[in-house]
Short mmCIF file of C-alpha atoms in Angstrom, two decimals:
data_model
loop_
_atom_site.label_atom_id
_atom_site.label_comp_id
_atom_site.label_asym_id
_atom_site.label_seq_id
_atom_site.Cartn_x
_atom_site.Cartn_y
_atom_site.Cartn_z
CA UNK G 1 1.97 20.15 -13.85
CA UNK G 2 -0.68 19.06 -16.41
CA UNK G 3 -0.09 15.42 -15.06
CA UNK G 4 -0.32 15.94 -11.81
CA UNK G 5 -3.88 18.29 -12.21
CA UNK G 6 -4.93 14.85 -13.90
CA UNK G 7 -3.72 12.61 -11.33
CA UNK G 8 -5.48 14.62 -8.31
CA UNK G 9 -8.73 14.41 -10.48
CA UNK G 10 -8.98 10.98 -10.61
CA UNK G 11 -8.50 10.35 -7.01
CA UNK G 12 -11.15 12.73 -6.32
CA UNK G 13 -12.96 10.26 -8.69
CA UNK G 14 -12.39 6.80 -6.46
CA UNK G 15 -11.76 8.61 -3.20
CA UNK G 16 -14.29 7.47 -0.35
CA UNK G 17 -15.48 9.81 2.20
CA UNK G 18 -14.93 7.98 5.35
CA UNK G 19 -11.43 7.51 6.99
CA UNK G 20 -10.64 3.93 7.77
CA UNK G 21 -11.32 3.90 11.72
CA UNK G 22 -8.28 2.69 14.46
CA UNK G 23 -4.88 4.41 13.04
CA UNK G 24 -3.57 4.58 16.59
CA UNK G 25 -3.74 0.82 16.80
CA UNK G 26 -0.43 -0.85 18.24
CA UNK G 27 0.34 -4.11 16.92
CA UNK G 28 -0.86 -3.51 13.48
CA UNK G 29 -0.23 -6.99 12.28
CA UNK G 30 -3.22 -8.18 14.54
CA UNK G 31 -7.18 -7.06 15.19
CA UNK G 32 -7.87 -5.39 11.31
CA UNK G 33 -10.89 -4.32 11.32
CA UNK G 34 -10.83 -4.35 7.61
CA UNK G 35 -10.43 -7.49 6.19
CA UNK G 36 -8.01 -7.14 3.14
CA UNK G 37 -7.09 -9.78 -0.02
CA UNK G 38 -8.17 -12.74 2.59
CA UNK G 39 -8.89 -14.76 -0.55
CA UNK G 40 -6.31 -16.85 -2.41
CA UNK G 41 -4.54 -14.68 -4.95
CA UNK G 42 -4.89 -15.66 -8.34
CA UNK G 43 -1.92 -13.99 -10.40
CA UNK G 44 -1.06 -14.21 -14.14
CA UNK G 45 3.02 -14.25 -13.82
CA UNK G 46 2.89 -12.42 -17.20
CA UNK G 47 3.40 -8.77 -17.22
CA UNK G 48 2.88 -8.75 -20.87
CA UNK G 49 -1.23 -8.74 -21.45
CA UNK G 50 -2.70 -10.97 -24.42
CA UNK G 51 -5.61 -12.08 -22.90
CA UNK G 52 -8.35 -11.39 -20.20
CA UNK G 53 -6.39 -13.61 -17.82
CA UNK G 54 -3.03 -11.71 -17.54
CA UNK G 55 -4.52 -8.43 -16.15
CA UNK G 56 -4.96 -10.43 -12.89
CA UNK G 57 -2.77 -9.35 -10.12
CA UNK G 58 -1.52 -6.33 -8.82
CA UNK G 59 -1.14 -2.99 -10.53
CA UNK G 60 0.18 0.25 -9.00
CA UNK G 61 0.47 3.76 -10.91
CA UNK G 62 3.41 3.95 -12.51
CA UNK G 63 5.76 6.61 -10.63
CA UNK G 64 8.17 8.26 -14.05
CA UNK G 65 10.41 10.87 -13.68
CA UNK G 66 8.03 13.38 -14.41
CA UNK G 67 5.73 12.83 -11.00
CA UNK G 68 8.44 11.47 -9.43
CA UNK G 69 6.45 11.52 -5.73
CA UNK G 70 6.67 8.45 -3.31
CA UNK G 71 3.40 9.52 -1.68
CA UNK G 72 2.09 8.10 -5.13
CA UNK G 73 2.90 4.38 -4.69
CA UNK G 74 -0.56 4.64 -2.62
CA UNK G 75 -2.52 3.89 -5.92
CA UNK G 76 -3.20 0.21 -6.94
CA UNK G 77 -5.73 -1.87 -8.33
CA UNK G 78 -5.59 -5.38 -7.97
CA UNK G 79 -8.18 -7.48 -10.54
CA UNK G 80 -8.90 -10.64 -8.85
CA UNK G 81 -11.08 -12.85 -10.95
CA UNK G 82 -12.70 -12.80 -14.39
CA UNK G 83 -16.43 -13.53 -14.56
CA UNK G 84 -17.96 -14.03 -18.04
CA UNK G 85 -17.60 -9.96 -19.40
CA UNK G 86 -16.52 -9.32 -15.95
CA UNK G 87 -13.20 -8.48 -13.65
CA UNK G 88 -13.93 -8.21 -10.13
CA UNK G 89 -11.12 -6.81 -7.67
CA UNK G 90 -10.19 -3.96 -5.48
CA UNK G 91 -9.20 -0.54 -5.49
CA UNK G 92 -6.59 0.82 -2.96
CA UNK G 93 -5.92 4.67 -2.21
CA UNK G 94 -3.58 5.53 0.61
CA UNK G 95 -4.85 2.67 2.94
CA UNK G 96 -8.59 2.78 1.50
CA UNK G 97 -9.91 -0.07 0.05
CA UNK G 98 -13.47 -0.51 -2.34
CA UNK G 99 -14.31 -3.19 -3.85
CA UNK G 100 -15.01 -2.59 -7.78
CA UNK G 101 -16.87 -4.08 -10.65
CA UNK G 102 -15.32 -3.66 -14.36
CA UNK G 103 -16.93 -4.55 -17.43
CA UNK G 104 -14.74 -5.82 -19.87
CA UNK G 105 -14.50 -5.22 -23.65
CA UNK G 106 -12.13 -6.71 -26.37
CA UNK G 107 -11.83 -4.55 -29.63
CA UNK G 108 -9.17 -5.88 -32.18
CA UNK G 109 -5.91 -5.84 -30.52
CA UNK G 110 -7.03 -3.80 -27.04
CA UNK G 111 -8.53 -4.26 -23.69
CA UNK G 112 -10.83 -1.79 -22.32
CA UNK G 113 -12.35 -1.85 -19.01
CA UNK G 114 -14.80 0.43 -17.94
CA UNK G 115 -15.82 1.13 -14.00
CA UNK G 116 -19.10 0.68 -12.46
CA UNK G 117 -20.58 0.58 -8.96
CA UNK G 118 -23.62 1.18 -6.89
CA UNK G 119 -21.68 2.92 -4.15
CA UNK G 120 -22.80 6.29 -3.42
CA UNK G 121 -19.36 6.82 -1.97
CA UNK G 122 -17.64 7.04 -5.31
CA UNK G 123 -18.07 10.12 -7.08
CA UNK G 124 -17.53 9.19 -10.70
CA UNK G 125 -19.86 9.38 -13.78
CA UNK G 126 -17.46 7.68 -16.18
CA UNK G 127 -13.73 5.75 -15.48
CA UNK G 128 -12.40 3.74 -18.40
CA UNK G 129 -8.62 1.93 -18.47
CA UNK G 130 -7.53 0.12 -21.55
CA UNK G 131 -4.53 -1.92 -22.62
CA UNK G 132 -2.64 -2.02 -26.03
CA UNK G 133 -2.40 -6.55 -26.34
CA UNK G 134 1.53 -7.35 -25.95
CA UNK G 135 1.51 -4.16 -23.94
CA UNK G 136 2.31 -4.12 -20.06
CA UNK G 137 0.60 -0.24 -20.07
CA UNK G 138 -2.62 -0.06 -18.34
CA UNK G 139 -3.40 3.29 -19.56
CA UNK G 140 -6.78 5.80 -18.17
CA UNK G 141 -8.32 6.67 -21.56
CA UNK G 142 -11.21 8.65 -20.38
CA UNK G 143 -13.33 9.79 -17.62
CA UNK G 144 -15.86 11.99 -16.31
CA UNK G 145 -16.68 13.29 -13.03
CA UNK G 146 -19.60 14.45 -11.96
CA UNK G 147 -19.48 18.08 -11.87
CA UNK G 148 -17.96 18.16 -15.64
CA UNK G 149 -19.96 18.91 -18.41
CA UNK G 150 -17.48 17.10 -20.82
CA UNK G 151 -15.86 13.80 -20.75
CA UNK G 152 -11.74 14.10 -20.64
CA UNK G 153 -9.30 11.85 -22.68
CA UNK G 154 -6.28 10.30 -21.77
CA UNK G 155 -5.20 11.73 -18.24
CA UNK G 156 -1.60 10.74 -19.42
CA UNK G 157 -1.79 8.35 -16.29
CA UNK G 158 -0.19 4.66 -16.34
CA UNK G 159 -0.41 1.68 -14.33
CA UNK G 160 2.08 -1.21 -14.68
CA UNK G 161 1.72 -4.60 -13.30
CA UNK G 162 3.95 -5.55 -10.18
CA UNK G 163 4.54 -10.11 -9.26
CA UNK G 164 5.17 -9.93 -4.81
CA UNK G 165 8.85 -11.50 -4.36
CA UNK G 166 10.01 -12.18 -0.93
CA UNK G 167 13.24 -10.91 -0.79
CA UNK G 168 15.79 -11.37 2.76
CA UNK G 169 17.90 -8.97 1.85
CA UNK G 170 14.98 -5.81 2.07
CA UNK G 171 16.11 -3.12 4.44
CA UNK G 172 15.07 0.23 5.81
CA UNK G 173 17.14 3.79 5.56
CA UNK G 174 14.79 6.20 6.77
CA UNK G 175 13.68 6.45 10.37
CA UNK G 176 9.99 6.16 11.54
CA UNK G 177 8.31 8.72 13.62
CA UNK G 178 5.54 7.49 15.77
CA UNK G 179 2.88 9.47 17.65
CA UNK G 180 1.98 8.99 21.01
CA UNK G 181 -0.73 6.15 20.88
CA UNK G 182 -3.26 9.57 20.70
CA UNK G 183 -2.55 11.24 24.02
CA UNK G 184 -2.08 15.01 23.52
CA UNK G 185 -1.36 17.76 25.70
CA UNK G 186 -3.09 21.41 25.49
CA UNK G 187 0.40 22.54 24.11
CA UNK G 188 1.11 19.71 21.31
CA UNK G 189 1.61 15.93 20.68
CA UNK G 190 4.05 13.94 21.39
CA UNK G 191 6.17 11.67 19.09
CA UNK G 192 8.91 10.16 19.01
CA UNK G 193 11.50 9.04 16.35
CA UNK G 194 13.22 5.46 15.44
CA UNK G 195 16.86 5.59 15.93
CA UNK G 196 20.19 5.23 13.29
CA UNK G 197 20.80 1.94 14.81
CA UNK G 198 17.65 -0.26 13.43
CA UNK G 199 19.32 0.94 10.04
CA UNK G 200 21.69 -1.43 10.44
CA UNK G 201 19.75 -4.71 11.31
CA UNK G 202 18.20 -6.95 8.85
CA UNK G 203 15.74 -9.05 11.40
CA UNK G 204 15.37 -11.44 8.27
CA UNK G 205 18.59 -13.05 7.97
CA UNK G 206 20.38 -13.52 11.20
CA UNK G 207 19.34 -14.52 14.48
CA UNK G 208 19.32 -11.51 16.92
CA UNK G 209 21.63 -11.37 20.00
CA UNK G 210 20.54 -9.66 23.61
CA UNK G 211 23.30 -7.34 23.76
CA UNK G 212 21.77 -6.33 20.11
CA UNK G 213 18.29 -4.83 21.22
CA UNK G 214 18.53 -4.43 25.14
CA UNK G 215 19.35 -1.00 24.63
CA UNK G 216 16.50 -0.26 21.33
CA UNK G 217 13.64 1.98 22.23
CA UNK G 218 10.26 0.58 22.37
CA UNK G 219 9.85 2.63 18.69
CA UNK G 220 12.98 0.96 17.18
CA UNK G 221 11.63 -2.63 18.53
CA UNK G 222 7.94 -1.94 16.99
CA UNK G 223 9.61 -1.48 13.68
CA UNK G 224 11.80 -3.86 13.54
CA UNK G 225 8.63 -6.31 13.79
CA UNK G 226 7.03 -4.94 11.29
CA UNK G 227 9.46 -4.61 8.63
CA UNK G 228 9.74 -8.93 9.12
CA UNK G 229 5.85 -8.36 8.45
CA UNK G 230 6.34 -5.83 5.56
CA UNK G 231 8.99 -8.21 3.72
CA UNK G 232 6.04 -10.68 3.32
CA UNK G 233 3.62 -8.52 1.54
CA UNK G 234 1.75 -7.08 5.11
CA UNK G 235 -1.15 -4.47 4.44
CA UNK G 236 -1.57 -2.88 7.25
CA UNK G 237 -4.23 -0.61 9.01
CA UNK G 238 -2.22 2.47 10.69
CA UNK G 239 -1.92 4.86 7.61
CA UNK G 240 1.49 6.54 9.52
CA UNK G 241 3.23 2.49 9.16
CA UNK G 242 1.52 1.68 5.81
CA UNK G 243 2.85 5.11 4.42
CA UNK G 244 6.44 4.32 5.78
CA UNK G 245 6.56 1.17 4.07
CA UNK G 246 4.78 2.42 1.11
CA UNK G 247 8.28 4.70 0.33
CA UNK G 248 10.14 1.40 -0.29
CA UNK G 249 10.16 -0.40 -3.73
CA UNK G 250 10.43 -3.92 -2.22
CA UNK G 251 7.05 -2.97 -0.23
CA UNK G 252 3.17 -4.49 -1.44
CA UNK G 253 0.27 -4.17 0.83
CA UNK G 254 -0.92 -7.61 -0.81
CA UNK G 255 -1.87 -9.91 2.96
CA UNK G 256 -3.85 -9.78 5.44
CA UNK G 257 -2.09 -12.42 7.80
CA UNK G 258 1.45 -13.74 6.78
CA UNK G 259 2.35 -15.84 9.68
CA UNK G 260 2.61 -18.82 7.74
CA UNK G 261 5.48 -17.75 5.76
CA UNK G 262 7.45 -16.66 8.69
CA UNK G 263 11.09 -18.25 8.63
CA UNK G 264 12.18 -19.50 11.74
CA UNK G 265 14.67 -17.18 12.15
CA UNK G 266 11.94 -14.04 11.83
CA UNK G 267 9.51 -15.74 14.21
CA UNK G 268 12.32 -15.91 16.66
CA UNK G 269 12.99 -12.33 16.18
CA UNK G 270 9.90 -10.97 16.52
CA UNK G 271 9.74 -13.01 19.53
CA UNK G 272 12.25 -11.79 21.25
CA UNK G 273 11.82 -8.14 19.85
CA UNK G 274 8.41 -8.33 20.73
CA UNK G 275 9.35 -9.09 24.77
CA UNK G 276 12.06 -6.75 25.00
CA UNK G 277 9.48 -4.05 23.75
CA UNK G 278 7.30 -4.52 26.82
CA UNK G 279 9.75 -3.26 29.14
CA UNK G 280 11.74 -0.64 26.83
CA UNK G 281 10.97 3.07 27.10
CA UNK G 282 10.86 6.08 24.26
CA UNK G 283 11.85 9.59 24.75
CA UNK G 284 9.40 11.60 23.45
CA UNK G 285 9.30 15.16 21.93
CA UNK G 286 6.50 17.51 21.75
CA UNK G 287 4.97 18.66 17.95
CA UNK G 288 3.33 22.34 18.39
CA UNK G 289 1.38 24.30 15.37
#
């Protein structure tokens, strides 16, 4: 309990106060509005830190036994560049991204960085990570929020470096409940669930067959495109999808565009899953409160 009262203080700390616009959009993979990791990634392979130059890449908090919460895995920092004193990158909660500034200290055998910004949307007075060298522990030391009188040590919260692999073999085993594109009726909302049967397909590794997804729902077609896009390290904009994905271990929301590393047998797929989910239909069910 102590850990999570910790946690939910320090993403009151980096939260920002307005909601990313356009969750209902439909074809995720297309017309972001917010333009995410569009520069070349620069990762250290190491997931040991020595040096300045292997805390680039991608770190997400690390999800133990004790807070043992997929919701979580919406936590990450990715460091980007060094700059004299300096690591520039971005910080990602739960489908928000800010950009952030950390200065950088060395002290005998540790790492310390220690967040600033300008933005007014960050309520924070002090943030401060370090890193044991030979460690792969990015530990939160201290921090202070604004309506604290005293600073607080060690939250108890860790961050551990994660290298993107494409792997084929990544599937799904839960089903994905969608929302009707926004429309609601004086009595509820509709949704509508993804079906046992996309369980089953891996649109990665084999070329699909007509008699395969003729009888899909428009829902089980929509996912079965973006799990090709998922496998590849897509981040996308509807927080309903990005959560989905976000409960698998294979997932990072590293790209904003992956269509170069298609396969040819996934850009087949998706073109033939994306035609059949013109014409398909979804049975919908109604949500009251």
């Amino acid at each position: 309990m102590r850990k999570m009262f910790y946690l939910f203080l320090i993403i009151s700390i980096l939260s920002c106060k307005n909601a990313i616009k356009n969750e209902n959009s439909e074809k995720l993979y297309a017309n972001n509005e917010v333009k995410l990791f569009t520069e070349p990634i620069r990762m250290s392979e190491s997931l040991i830190v020595n040096s300045k130059e292997d805390l680039l890449g991608f770190w997400e908090f690390d999800d133990n036994k004790e807070i043992n919460h997929s919701y979580l895995r919406g936590i990450f920092i990715f460091f980007k560049k060094n700059e004299e004193n300096k690591v520039i990158g971005e910080l990602y909660l739960y489908g928000r991204v800010e950009p952030v500034v950390f200065d950088l200290k060395e002290k005998e055998d540790k790492l310390y960085l220690d967040f600033l910004s300008d933005s007014d949307k960050i309520d924070y007075e002090k943030l401060q990570f370090e890193i044991k060298k030979g460690s792969s522990n990015l530990k939160v030391s201290s921090y202070k929020m604004s309506f604290q009188e005293k600073e607080s040590k060690d939250g108890g919260l860790n961050f551990k470096k994660r290298i993107f692999s494409y792997n084929i073999n990544s599937v799904i085993d839960k089903r994905f409940r969608r929302e009707d594109d926004g429309k609601t009726k004086s009595y509820g909302k509709r949704y509508t669930v993804s079906s046992d049967q996309v369980l089953k397909i891996n649109p990665s590794k084999f070329l699909l067959k007509n008699s395969e997804v003729e009888n899909l729902s428009k829902t089980d077609l929509y996912i079965l495109q973006n799990l090709i896009y998922a496998k590849h390290g897509m981040a996308f904009q509807n927080k309903r999808l990005q959560g989905y994905f976000l409960t698998y271990n294979w997932y990072l929301p590293l790209y904003e565009n992956v269509d170069k590393e298609l396969t040819d047998i996934e850009k087949k797929n998706i073109d033939i899953l994306s035609r059949y989910e013109q014409n398909a239909v979804d049975y919908y069910k109604v949500f009251t409160r």
